[in-house]
């Protein structure tokens, strides 16, 4: 997995300002933000997508961390959205599991 860009971000090989980090997860700003707040929350361990996760604790750490980031950014009052694109039709472009935390504007529904 040494060519995975998000593994490199999680390991520190690509220097990145983390919005949040702990032993399981790192969070950082998306390179191409789709909203005023656009944070990516990823497990340090490589999973190609949500479909590859075989350990429920991955979900507890990922979701718990995303909620912590939302709280730390003061997003609860106005709200936010969490998205996990999975696979080709799901619109996934980076093959390392990641959760998008989006906020700061009215987000349309249904998604495109
Ligand atoms: P996906 O389309 O797979 O759900 O989301 C991948 C996201 O990763 C996109 O929003 C894209 O802008 C972001 N992204 C891709 N490469 C990089 C990178 O090197 N650094 C950061 N911070 N974000 C990236
Ligand atoms: Zn990876």
PDB file of C-alpha atoms and ligand atoms in Angstrom:
ATOM      1  CA  UNK A   1       0.000   0.000   0.000  1.00  0.00           C
ATOM      2  CA  UNK A   2       3.030   2.285  -0.188  1.00  0.00           C
ATOM      3  CA  UNK A   3       1.605   4.135  -3.194  1.00  0.00           C
ATOM      4  CA  UNK A   4      -1.589   5.110  -1.384  1.00  0.00           C
ATOM      5  CA  UNK A   5      -1.746   8.887  -0.975  1.00  0.00           C
ATOM      6  CA  UNK A   6      -3.914   8.730   2.150  1.00  0.00           C
ATOM      7  CA  UNK A   7      -1.568   6.182   3.763  1.00  0.00           C
ATOM      8  CA  UNK A   8       1.219   8.678   3.123  1.00  0.00           C
ATOM      9  CA  UNK A   9      -0.825  11.457   4.715  1.00  0.00           C
ATOM     10  CA  UNK A  10      -1.645   9.235   7.721  1.00  0.00           C
ATOM     11  CA  UNK A  11       1.965   8.151   8.221  1.00  0.00           C
ATOM     12  CA  UNK A  12       3.324  11.680   7.921  1.00  0.00           C
ATOM     13  CA  UNK A  13       5.297  10.862   4.771  1.00  0.00           C
ATOM     14  CA  UNK A  14       3.317  13.688   3.163  1.00  0.00           C
ATOM     15  CA  UNK A  15       3.404  16.531   5.728  1.00  0.00           C
ATOM     16  CA  UNK A  16      -0.177  17.563   6.481  1.00  0.00           C
ATOM     17  CA  UNK A  17      -1.824  19.824   9.026  1.00  0.00           C
ATOM     18  CA  UNK A  18      -4.235  17.537  10.838  1.00  0.00           C
ATOM     19  CA  UNK A  19      -7.531  18.931  12.058  1.00  0.00           C
ATOM     20  CA  UNK A  20      -7.622  15.950  14.416  1.00  0.00           C
ATOM     21  CA  UNK A  21      -5.516  12.870  15.019  1.00  0.00           C
ATOM     22  CA  UNK A  22      -5.396   9.943  17.416  1.00  0.00           C
ATOM     23  CA  UNK A  23      -3.995   6.431  17.358  1.00  0.00           C
ATOM     24  CA  UNK A  24      -6.618   5.189  14.884  1.00  0.00           C
ATOM     25  CA  UNK A  25      -7.633   8.162  12.769  1.00  0.00           C
ATOM     26  CA  UNK A  26      -6.412  11.362  11.167  1.00  0.00           C
ATOM     27  CA  UNK A  27      -8.508  14.234   9.782  1.00  0.00           C
ATOM     28  CA  UNK A  28      -7.373  16.958   7.413  1.00  0.00           C
ATOM     29  CA  UNK A  29      -8.813  19.512   5.015  1.00  0.00           C
ATOM     30  CA  UNK A  30      -9.811  18.351   1.553  1.00  0.00           C
ATOM     31  CA  UNK A  31      -7.542  19.619  -1.231  1.00  0.00           C
ATOM     32  CA  UNK A  32     -10.543  20.618  -3.338  1.00  0.00           C
ATOM     33  CA  UNK A  33     -13.210  21.726  -0.850  1.00  0.00           C
ATOM     34  CA  UNK A  34     -16.850  21.418  -1.862  1.00  0.00           C
ATOM     35  CA  UNK A  35     -18.135  23.520   1.040  1.00  0.00           C
ATOM     36  CA  UNK A  36     -16.681  26.117   3.459  1.00  0.00           C
ATOM     37  CA  UNK A  37     -15.876  23.202   5.777  1.00  0.00           C
ATOM     38  CA  UNK A  38     -14.677  20.052   4.015  1.00  0.00           C
ATOM     39  CA  UNK A  39     -12.677  17.717   6.217  1.00  0.00           C
ATOM     40  CA  UNK A  40     -11.642  14.164   5.378  1.00  0.00           C
ATOM     41  CA  UNK A  41     -11.547  11.680   8.254  1.00  0.00           C
ATOM     42  CA  UNK A  42      -9.591   8.490   7.530  1.00  0.00           C
ATOM     43  CA  UNK A  43      -8.463   5.413   9.444  1.00  0.00           C
ATOM     44  CA  UNK A  44      -4.691   5.126   9.726  1.00  0.00           C
ATOM     45  CA  UNK A  45      -5.062   1.532   8.582  1.00  0.00           C
ATOM     46  CA  UNK A  46      -5.593   1.049   4.865  1.00  0.00           C
ATOM     47  CA  UNK A  47      -9.007  -0.162   3.718  1.00  0.00           C
ATOM     48  CA  UNK A  48      -9.711   0.245   0.017  1.00  0.00           C
ATOM     49  CA  UNK A  49     -13.297   1.330   0.695  1.00  0.00           C
ATOM     50  CA  UNK A  50     -16.156   0.961   3.164  1.00  0.00           C
ATOM     51  CA  UNK A  51     -16.860  -2.387   1.500  1.00  0.00           C
ATOM     52  CA  UNK A  52     -13.484  -3.742   2.660  1.00  0.00           C
ATOM     53  CA  UNK A  53     -13.988  -3.048   6.369  1.00  0.00           C
ATOM     54  CA  UNK A  54     -14.041  -6.271   8.384  1.00  0.00           C
ATOM     55  CA  UNK A  55     -13.682  -4.814  11.875  1.00  0.00           C
ATOM     56  CA  UNK A  56     -16.593  -2.898  13.467  1.00  0.00           C
ATOM     57  CA  UNK A  57     -14.187  -0.894  15.619  1.00  0.00           C
ATOM     58  CA  UNK A  58     -13.121   0.935  12.453  1.00  0.00           C
ATOM     59  CA  UNK A  59     -16.625   2.400  12.299  1.00  0.00           C
ATOM     60  CA  UNK A  60     -16.689   3.393  15.936  1.00  0.00           C
ATOM     61  CA  UNK A  61     -13.383   5.223  15.710  1.00  0.00           C
ATOM     62  CA  UNK A  62     -14.146   6.843  12.351  1.00  0.00           C
ATOM     63  CA  UNK A  63     -17.628   8.083  13.287  1.00  0.00           C
ATOM     64  CA  UNK A  64     -16.670   9.075  16.800  1.00  0.00           C
ATOM     65  CA  UNK A  65     -13.737  11.076  15.446  1.00  0.00           C
ATOM     66  CA  UNK A  66     -15.920  12.766  12.832  1.00  0.00           C
ATOM     67  CA  UNK A  67     -18.377  13.872  15.519  1.00  0.00           C
ATOM     68  CA  UNK A  68     -15.482  15.158  17.626  1.00  0.00           C
ATOM     69  CA  UNK A  69     -14.191  17.177  14.672  1.00  0.00           C
ATOM     70  CA  UNK A  70     -17.682  18.579  14.036  1.00  0.00           C
ATOM     71  CA  UNK A  71     -17.924  19.600  17.700  1.00  0.00           C
ATOM     72  CA  UNK A  72     -14.458  21.133  17.694  1.00  0.00           C
ATOM     73  CA  UNK A  73     -15.432  23.245  14.695  1.00  0.00           C
ATOM     74  CA  UNK A  74     -18.729  24.293  16.312  1.00  0.00           C
ATOM     75  CA  UNK A  75     -20.865  22.742  13.593  1.00  0.00           C
ATOM     76  CA  UNK A  76     -23.655  21.197  15.701  1.00  0.00           C
ATOM     77  CA  UNK A  77     -25.962  24.174  15.717  1.00  0.00           C
ATOM     78  CA  UNK A  78     -26.222  24.754  11.980  1.00  0.00           C
ATOM     79  CA  UNK A  79     -25.529  21.161  11.021  1.00  0.00           C
ATOM     80  CA  UNK A  80     -23.262  19.206   8.784  1.00  0.00           C
ATOM     81  CA  UNK A  81     -23.166  16.173   6.515  1.00  0.00           C
ATOM     82  CA  UNK A  82     -21.062  13.022   6.602  1.00  0.00           C
ATOM     83  CA  UNK A  83     -20.532  11.144   3.337  1.00  0.00           C
ATOM     84  CA  UNK A  84     -18.634   7.965   2.475  1.00  0.00           C
ATOM     85  CA  UNK A  85     -18.412   7.482  -1.280  1.00  0.00           C
ATOM     86  CA  UNK A  86     -17.851   3.827  -2.113  1.00  0.00           C
ATOM     87  CA  UNK A  87     -16.781   2.349  -5.425  1.00  0.00           C
ATOM     88  CA  UNK A  88     -17.270   3.564  -8.959  1.00  0.00           C
ATOM     89  CA  UNK A  89     -20.966   4.416  -8.880  1.00  0.00           C
ATOM     90  CA  UNK A  90     -20.598   5.800  -5.383  1.00  0.00           C
ATOM     91  CA  UNK A  91     -18.166   8.383  -6.748  1.00  0.00           C
ATOM     92  CA  UNK A  92     -15.078   7.212  -4.863  1.00  0.00           C
ATOM     93  CA  UNK A  93     -11.851   8.518  -6.399  1.00  0.00           C
ATOM     94  CA  UNK A  94      -9.261   7.719  -3.696  1.00  0.00           C
ATOM     95  CA  UNK A  95      -9.066   4.006  -2.787  1.00  0.00           C
ATOM     96  CA  UNK A  96      -8.476   4.466   0.958  1.00  0.00           C
ATOM     97  CA  UNK A  97     -11.581   4.632   3.145  1.00  0.00           C
ATOM     98  CA  UNK A  98     -12.480   8.228   3.987  1.00  0.00           C
ATOM     99  CA  UNK A  99     -15.410  10.097   5.461  1.00  0.00           C
ATOM    100  CA  UNK A 100     -16.239  13.557   4.126  1.00  0.00           C
ATOM    101  CA  UNK A 101     -17.414  16.056   6.753  1.00  0.00           C
ATOM    102  CA  UNK A 102     -19.119  18.923   4.938  1.00  0.00           C
ATOM    103  CA  UNK A 103     -20.623  22.079   6.420  1.00  0.00           C
ATOM    104  CA  UNK A 104     -20.918  25.829   6.171  1.00  0.00           C
ATOM    105  CA  UNK A 105     -23.615  26.100   3.505  1.00  0.00           C
ATOM    106  CA  UNK A 106     -26.970  24.575   2.663  1.00  0.00           C
ATOM    107  CA  UNK A 107     -26.183  21.200   1.141  1.00  0.00           C
ATOM    108  CA  UNK A 108     -28.507  20.007  -1.609  1.00  0.00           C
ATOM    109  CA  UNK A 109     -30.437  16.767  -1.505  1.00  0.00           C
ATOM    110  CA  UNK A 110     -30.577  14.396  -3.295  1.00  0.00           C
ATOM    111  CA  UNK A 111     -26.866  14.376  -4.180  1.00  0.00           C
ATOM    112  CA  UNK A 112     -25.885  14.354  -7.841  1.00  0.00           C
TER     113      UNK A 112
HETATM  114  P1  LIG B   1     -13.796  10.621  -3.033  1.00  0.00           P
HETATM  115  O1  LIG B   1     -14.093  11.228  -4.373  1.00  0.00           O
HETATM  116  O2  LIG B   1     -12.889   9.409  -3.170  1.00  0.00           O
HETATM  117  O3  LIG B   1     -14.986  10.362  -2.182  1.00  0.00           O
HETATM  118  O4  LIG B   1     -12.985  11.737  -2.246  1.00  0.00           O
HETATM  119  C1  LIG B   1     -11.618  11.921  -2.393  1.00  0.00           C
HETATM  120  C2  LIG B   1     -11.334  13.318  -1.895  1.00  0.00           C
HETATM  121  O5  LIG B   1      -9.966  13.414  -1.638  1.00  0.00           O
HETATM  122  C3  LIG B   1     -11.692  14.409  -2.892  1.00  0.00           C
HETATM  123  O6  LIG B   1     -12.615  15.306  -2.286  1.00  0.00           O
HETATM  124  C4  LIG B   1     -10.347  15.080  -3.195  1.00  0.00           C
HETATM  125  O7  LIG B   1     -10.465  16.469  -3.341  1.00  0.00           O
HETATM  126  C5  LIG B   1      -9.520  14.702  -1.991  1.00  0.00           C
HETATM  127  N1  LIG B   1      -8.102  14.551  -2.245  1.00  0.00           N
HETATM  128  C6  LIG B   1      -7.509  13.843  -3.244  1.00  0.00           C
HETATM  129  N2  LIG B   1      -6.175  13.876  -3.125  1.00  0.00           N
HETATM  130  C7  LIG B   1      -5.922  14.616  -2.018  1.00  0.00           C
HETATM  131  C8  LIG B   1      -4.705  15.022  -1.369  1.00  0.00           C
HETATM  132  O8  LIG B   1      -3.598  14.689  -1.790  1.00  0.00           O
HETATM  133  N3  LIG B   1      -4.832  15.792  -0.258  1.00  0.00           N
HETATM  134  C9  LIG B   1      -6.042  16.160   0.246  1.00  0.00           C
HETATM  135  N4  LIG B   1      -6.044  16.922   1.333  1.00  0.00           N
HETATM  136  N5  LIG B   1      -7.208  15.799  -0.342  1.00  0.00           N
HETATM  137  C10 LIG B   1      -7.134  15.046  -1.454  1.00  0.00           C
HETATM  138 ZN1  LIG B   2      -4.096   3.754   2.100  1.00  0.00          ZN
END
